Short mmCIF file of C-alpha atoms in Angstrom, two decimals:
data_model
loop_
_atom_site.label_atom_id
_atom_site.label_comp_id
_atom_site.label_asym_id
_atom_site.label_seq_id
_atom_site.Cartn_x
_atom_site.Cartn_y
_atom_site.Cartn_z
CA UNK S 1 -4.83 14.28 -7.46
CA UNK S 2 -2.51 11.54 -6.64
CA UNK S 3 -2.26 8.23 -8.30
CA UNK S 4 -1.68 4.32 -6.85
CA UNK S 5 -1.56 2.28 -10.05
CA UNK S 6 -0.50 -1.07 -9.63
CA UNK S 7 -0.93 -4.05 -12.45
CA UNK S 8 -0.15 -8.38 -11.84
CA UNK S 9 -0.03 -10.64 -14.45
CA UNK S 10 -3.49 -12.38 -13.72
CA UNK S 11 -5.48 -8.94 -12.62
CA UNK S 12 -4.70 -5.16 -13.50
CA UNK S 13 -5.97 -3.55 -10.69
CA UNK S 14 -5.73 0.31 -9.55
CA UNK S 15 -6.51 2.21 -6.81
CA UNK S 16 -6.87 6.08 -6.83
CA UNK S 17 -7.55 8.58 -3.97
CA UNK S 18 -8.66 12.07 -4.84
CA UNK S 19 -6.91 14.10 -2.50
CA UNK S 20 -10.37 15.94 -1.39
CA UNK S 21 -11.14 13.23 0.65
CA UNK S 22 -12.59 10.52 -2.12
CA UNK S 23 -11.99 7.40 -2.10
CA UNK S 24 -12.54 5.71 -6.12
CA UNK S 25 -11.17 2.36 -7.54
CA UNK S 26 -10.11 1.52 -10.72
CA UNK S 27 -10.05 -1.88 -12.66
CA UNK S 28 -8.97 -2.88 -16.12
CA UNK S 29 -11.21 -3.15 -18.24
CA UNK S 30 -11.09 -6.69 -21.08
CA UNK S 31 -11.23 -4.57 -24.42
CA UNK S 32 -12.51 -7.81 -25.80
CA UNK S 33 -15.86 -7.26 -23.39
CA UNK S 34 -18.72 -5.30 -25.33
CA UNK S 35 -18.75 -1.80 -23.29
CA UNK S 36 -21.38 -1.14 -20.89
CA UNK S 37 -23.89 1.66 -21.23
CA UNK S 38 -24.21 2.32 -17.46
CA UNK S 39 -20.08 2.90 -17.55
CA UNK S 40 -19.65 1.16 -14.21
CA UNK S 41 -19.74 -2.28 -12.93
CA UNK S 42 -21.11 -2.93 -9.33
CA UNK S 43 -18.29 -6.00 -8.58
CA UNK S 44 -15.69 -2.98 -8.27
CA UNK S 45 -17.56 -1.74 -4.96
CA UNK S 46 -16.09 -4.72 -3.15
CA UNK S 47 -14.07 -7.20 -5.23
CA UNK S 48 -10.51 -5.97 -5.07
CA UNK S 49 -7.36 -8.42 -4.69
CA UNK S 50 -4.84 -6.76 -2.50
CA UNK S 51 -2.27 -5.64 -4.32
CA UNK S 52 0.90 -5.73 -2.18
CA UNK S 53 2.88 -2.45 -2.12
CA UNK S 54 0.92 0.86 -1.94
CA UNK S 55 2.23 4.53 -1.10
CA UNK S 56 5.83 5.03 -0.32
CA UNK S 57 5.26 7.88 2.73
CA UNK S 58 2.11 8.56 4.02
CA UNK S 59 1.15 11.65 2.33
CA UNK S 60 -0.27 10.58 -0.87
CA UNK S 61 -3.58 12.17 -0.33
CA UNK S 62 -1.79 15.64 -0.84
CA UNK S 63 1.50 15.69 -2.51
CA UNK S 64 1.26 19.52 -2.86
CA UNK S 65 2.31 19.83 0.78
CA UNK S 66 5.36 16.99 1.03
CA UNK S 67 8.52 19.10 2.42
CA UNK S 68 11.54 20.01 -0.46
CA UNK S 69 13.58 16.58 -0.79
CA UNK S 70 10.07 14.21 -0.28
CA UNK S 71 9.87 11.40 -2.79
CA UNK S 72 7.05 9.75 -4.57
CA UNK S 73 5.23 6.53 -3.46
CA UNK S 74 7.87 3.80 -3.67
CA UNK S 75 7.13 1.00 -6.37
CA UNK S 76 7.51 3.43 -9.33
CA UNK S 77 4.18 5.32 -9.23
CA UNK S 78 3.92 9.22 -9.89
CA UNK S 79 2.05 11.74 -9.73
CA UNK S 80 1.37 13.22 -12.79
CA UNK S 81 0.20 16.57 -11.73
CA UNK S 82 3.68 17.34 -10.01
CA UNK S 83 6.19 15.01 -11.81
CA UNK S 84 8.29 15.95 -14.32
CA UNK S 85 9.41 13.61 -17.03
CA UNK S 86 9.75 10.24 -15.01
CA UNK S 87 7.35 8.68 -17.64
CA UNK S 88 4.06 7.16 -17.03
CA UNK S 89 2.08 6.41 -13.66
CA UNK S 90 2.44 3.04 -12.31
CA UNK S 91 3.27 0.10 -14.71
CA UNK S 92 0.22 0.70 -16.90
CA UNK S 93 1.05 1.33 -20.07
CA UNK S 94 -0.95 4.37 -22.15
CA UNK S 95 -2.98 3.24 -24.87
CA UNK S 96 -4.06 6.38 -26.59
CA UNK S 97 -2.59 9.98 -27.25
CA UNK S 98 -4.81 12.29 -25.05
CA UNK S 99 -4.45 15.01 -27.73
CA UNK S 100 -5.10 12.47 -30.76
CA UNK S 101 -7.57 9.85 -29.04
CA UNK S 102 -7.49 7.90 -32.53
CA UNK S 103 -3.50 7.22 -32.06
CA UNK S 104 -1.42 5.28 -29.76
CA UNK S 105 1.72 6.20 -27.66
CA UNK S 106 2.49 1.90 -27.47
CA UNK S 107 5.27 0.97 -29.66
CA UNK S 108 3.66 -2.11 -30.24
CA UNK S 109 0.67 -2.69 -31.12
CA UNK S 110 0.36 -5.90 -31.26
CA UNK S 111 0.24 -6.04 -27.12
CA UNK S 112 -2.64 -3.78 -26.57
CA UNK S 113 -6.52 -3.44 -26.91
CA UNK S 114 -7.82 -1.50 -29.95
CA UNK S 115 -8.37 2.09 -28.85
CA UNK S 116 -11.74 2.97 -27.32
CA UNK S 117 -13.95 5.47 -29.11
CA UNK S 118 -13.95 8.81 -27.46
CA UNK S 119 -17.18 8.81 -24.54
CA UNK S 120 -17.36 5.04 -25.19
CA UNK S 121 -18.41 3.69 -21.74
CA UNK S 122 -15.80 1.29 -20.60
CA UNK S 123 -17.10 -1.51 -18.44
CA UNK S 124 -14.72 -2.14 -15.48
CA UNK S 125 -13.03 -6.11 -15.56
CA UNK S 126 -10.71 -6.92 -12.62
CA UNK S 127 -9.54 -10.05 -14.48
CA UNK S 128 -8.79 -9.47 -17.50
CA UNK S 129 -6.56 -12.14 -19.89
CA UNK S 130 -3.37 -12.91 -19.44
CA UNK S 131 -1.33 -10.06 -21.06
CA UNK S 132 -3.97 -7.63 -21.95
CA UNK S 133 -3.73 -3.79 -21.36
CA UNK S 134 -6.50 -2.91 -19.31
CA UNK S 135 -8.44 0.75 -19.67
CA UNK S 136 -9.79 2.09 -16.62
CA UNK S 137 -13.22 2.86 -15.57
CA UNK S 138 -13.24 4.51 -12.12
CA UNK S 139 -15.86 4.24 -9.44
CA UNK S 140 -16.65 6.33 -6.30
CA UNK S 141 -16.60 4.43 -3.02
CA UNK S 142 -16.32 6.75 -0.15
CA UNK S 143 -16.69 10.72 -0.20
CA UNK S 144 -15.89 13.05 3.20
CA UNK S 145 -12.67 11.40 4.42
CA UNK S 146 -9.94 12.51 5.66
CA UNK S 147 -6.53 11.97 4.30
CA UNK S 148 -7.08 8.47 2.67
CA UNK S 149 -3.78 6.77 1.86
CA UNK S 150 -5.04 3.69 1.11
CA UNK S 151 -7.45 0.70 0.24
CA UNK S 152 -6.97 -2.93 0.38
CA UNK S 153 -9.39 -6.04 1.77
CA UNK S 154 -9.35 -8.46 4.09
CA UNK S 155 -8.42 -12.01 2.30
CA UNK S 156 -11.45 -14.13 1.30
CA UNK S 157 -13.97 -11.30 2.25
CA UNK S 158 -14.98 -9.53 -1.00
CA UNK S 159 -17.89 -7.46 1.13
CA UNK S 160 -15.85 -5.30 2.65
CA UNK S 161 -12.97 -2.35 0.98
CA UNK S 162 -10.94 -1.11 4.11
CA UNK S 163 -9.75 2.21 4.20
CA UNK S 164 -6.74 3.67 6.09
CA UNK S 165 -6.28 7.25 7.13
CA UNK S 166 -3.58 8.75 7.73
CA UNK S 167 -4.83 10.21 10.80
CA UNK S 168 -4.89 6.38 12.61
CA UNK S 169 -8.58 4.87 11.52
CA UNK S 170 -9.24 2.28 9.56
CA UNK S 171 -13.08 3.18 7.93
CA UNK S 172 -14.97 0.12 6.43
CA UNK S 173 -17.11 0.42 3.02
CA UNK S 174 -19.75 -2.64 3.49
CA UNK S 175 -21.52 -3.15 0.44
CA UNK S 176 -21.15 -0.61 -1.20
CA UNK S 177 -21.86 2.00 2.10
CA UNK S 178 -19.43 3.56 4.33
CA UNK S 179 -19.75 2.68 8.16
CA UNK S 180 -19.83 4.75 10.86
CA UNK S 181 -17.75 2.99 13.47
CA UNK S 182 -14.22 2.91 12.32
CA UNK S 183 -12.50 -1.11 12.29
CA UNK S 184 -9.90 0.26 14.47
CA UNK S 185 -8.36 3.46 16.24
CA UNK S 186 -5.19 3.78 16.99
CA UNK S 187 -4.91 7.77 16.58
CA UNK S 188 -3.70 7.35 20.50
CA UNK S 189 -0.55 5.31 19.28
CA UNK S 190 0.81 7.61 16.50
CA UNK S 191 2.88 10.92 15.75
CA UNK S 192 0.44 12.13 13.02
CA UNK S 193 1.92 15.47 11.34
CA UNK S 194 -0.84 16.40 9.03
CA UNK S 195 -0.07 16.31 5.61
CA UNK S 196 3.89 15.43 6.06
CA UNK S 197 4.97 12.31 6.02
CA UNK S 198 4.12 10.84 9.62
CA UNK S 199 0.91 8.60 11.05
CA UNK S 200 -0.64 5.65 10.35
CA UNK S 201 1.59 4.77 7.24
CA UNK S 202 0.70 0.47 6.28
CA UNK S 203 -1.70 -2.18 6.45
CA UNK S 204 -1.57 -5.88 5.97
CA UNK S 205 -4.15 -8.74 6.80
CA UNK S 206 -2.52 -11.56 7.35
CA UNK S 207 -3.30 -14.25 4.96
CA UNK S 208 -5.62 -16.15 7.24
CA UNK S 209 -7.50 -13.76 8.95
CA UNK S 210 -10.81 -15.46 8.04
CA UNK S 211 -9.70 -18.00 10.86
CA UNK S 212 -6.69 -16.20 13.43
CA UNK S 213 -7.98 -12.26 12.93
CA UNK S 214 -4.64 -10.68 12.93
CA UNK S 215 -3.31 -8.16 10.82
CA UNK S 216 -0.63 -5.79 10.94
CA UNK S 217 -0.06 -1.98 11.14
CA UNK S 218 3.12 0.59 10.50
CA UNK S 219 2.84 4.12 12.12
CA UNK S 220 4.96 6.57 13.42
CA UNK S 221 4.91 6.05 17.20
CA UNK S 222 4.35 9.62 19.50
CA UNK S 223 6.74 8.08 22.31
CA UNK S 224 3.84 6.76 24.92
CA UNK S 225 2.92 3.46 25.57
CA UNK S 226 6.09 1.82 26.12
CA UNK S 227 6.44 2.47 22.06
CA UNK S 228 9.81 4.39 21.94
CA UNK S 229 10.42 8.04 21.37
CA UNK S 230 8.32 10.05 18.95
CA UNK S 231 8.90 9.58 15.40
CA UNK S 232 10.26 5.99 15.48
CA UNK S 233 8.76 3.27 13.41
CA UNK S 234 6.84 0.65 14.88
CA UNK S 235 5.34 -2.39 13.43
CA UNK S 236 2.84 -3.86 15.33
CA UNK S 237 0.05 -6.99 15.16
CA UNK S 238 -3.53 -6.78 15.98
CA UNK S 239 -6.64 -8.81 16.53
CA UNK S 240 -10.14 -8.57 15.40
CA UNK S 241 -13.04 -9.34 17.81
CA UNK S 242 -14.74 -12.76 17.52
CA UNK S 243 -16.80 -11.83 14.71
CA UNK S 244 -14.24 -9.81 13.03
CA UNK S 245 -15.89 -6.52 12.94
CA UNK S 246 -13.60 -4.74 14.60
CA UNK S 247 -10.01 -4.73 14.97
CA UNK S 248 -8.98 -4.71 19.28
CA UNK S 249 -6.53 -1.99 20.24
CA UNK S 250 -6.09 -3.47 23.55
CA UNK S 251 -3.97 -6.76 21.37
CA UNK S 252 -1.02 -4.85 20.14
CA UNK S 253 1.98 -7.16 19.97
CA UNK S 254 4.97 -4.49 18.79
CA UNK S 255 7.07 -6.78 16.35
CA UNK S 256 9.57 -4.05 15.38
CA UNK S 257 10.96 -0.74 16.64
CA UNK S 258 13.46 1.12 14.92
CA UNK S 259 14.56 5.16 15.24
CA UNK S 260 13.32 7.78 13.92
CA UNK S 261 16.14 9.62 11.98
CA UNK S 262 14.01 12.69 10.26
CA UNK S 263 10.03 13.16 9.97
CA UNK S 264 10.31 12.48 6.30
CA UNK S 265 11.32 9.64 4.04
CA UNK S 266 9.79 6.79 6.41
CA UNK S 267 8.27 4.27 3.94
CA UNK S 268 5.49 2.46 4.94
CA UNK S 269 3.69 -0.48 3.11
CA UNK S 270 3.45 -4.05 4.45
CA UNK S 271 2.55 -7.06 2.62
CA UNK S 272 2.25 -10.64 2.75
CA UNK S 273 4.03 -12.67 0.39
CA UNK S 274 2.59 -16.34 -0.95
CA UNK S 275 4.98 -17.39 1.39
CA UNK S 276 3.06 -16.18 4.44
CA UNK S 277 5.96 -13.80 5.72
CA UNK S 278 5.98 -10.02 5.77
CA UNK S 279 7.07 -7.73 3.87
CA UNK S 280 8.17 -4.01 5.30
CA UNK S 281 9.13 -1.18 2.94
CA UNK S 282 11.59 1.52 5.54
CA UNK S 283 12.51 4.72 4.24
CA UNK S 284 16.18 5.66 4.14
CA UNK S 285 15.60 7.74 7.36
CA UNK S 286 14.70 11.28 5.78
CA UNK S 287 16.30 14.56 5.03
CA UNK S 288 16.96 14.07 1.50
CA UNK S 289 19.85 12.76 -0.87
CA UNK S 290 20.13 9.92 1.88
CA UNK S 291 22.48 11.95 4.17
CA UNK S 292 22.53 9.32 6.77
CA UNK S 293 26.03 6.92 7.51
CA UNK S 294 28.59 6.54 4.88
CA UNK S 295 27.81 5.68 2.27
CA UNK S 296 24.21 6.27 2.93
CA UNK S 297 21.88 4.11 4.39
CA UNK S 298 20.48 2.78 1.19
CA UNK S 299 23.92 1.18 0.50
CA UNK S 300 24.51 -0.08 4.33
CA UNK S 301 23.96 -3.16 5.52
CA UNK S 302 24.30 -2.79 8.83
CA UNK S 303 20.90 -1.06 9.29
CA UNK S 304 17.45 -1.45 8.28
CA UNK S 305 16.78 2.14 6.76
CA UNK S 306 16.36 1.98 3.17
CA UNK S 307 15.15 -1.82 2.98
CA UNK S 308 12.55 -3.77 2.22
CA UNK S 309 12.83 -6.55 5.20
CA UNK S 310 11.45 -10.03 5.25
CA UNK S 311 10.07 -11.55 8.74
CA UNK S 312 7.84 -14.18 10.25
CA UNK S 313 5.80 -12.68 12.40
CA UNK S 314 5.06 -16.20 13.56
CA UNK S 315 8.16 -16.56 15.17
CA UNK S 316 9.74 -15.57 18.61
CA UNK S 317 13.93 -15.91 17.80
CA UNK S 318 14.16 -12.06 17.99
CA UNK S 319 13.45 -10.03 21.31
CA UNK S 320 10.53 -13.06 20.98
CA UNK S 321 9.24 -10.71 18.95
CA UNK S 322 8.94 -12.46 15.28
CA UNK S 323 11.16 -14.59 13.15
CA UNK S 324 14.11 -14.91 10.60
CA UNK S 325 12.31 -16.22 7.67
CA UNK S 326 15.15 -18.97 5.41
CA UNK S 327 16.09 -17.07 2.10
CA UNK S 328 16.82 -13.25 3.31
CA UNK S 329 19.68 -11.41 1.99
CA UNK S 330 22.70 -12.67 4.12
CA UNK S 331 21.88 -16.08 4.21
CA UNK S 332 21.39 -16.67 0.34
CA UNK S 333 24.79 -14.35 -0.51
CA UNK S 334 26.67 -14.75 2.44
CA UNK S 335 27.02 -10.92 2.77
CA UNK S 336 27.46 -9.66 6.10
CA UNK S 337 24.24 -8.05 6.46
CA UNK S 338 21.23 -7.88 9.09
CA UNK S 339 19.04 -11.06 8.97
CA UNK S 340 16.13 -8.97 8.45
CA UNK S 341 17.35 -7.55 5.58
CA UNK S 342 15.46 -8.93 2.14
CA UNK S 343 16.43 -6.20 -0.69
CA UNK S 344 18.50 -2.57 0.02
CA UNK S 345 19.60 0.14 -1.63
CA UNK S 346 15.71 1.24 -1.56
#
C-alpha cells in the first residue's frame, strides 16, 4: 500500500491509492464535529481541492517493484510498509499510539484533537479549522484500475475526481461512478515501463480551465511524434473539447523537452501556483546517489535535472514555446543559473 498524504493550512486533505488497483480518498476529519454513524461522508466522492505536488516517480501504485537506488515520492511522503525510520507519512502528524489507542505520540497536546475512541466512526471534514489535526476517514472511489498514481480535479468543478494512470489515461469518477470513456489517451505518446518509473508521470489543470480548457501533462516520451528520443521528458499542453468532456490529443503544444539520462529518478508532478505559472518537479536524471556531472546534478545550475522549475506557459520567449516567469532563481540572487530554474538541489 502506498501513501500520498498531503496537509495546507486551510484544508488537510489526503489522497491514498491501494496498489491493487483502488482508488480511496482521505479527508480530515474536525474532532470538534459529533462522529457520524454511517463512518463516511458523501462530499468526499467529489469535493477535493488539488493539492499541488503528488508522487515523486511514477510508480507509487507498487513500490515493491521500484529498481535498487529508487526514491520515495518527492515532498516528504513514505511509505510505511517499506520505509525504515524516516518518521511519519506525509506532514500529518499521529495522534494516537496504535498499540495504546488511549495515548498519544504528539508532544504537545495542546495542538491536537482529543483521541477518538477505538471503532468510533469518524466523519470525514475537508475543512477543518485553522490549525487542527485532522483524523482520517477513507472512502472508496474507483476499484479495477490499473496503476493509479494519482487524483486531483479540475478547478471549480467539484463533480468530477480525475484519475491518472500510469499507463497514459486519464479515467473520470462523475458523481460518485467511474466512466467508461477515458478524458484523454495519450498511451501512443509515452515510454510506459510497467511498474518502473516511466509513463504518464503529472497532471495539472490550468487554473481557468472552466473558460480556456487547457491543462498540462508530464510523460516519458517513446521517441515518435517529433517528441525526442525515448525516455526524455516532455511537458506538454492540451485542450478539452467544447464541452469539456474530453481532453483532445490532436492539441498537444510540447512546452519542454529535456533528455533522458536513466529510466529512473524522473520526477513528475506539475502544479499551478496562485500566481498562475507552473510548477515542474525533474528528477536528478536516475541511477542513484545522483551520479550525473560534477558535483551532481542536484547541485548544478547549469541544467534542469534535479529542479523544481517555474514557467509561463503563456508565454512564447523560449523556442516560442512558454515563458520566463519574474522572480526565478537567477534573477532574484543573481546566480548564474538557467532562467527556468525556481529551487535545486532536489
Amino acid at each position: 500500500m502506498s501513501f500520498l498524504l498531503r496537509s495546507r493550512s486551510f484544508a488537510a486533505v489526503s489522497l491514498v491509492l491501494l496498489g491493487t488497483g483502488v482508488v480511496a480518498i482521505a479527508c480530515g476529519s474536525d474532532s470538534k464535529n459529533p462522529a457520524s454513524s454511517s463512518g463516511t461522508d458523501s462530499s468526499t466522492s467529489g469535493n477535493q481541492p488539488n493539492s499541488p505536488g503528488s508522487s515523486g516517480n511514477g510508480d507509487t501504485a507498487n513500490p515493491s517493484n521500484n529498481p535498487s537506488g529508487g526514491e520515495a515520492p518527492a515532498g516528504g511522503e513514505q511509505n510505511p510498509a517499506t520505509s525504515g525510520n524516516e518518521g511519519q507519512p506525509g506532514n500529518i502528524p499521529v495522534q494516537q499510539n496504535p498499540d495504546n489507542p488511549g495515548s498519544t505520540d504528539n508532544p504537545n497536546p495542546d495542538q491536537m484533537n482529543p483521541p477518538t475512541n477505538p471503532g468510533t466512526p469518524v466523519t470525514a471534514n475537508c475543512n477543518p479549522p485553522e490549525g487542527a489535526v485532522p483524523n482520517l476517514a477513507l472512502q472508496q472511489v474507483a476499484t479495477g484500475l490499473t496503476r493509479p498514481i494519482y487524483v486531483t480535479q479540475a478547478p471549480g468543478d467539484d463533480s468530477r475526481l480525475f484519475i491518472m494512470l500510469k499507463g497514459g489515461t486519464i479515467r473520470v469518477v462523475q458523481d460518485g461512478q467511474l466512466q467508461p470513456t477515458p478524458f484523454i489517451d495519450v498511451s501512443s505518446m509515452l515510454n510506459d515501463d510497467g511498474d518502473r518509473e516511466q509513463g504518464l508521470l503529472g497532471m495539472a489543470f490550468h487554473p481557468d480551465f472552466a473558460t480556456n480548457g487547457l491543462f498540462y501533462l508530464h510523460f516519458s516520451s517513446n521517441g515518435g511524434q517529433g517528441m525526442g528520443a525515448s525516455g526524455d521528458t516532455v511537458v506538454a499542453e492540451f485542450k478539452a473539447n467544447a464541452d469539456h468532456t474530453a481532453g483532445e490529443p490532436a492539441s498537444r503544444r510540447i512546452l519542454l523537452t529535456t533528455a533522458g539520462l536513466e529510466a529512473n529518478h524522473n520526477g513528475g508532478q506539475l502544479a499551478f501556483g496562485p500566481d498562475k505559472m507552473l510548477y515542474f518537479g525533474l528528477g536528478d536524471g536516475g541511477g542513484g546517489d545522483d551520479q550525473h556531472g560534477n558535483p551532481g546534478n542536484g547541485q548544478s545550475l547549469n541544467v534542469l535535472n534535479a529542479k523544481i522549475l517555474r514557467l509561463d506557459p503563456a508565454g512564447r520567449e523560449v523556442n516560442n514555446s512558454y515563458g520566463i516567469p519574474a522572480g526565478n532563481l537567477a534573477a532574484v540572487t543573481g546566480q548564474q543559473a538557467l532562467p527556468e530554474i525556481w529551487a535545486y538541489g532536489l
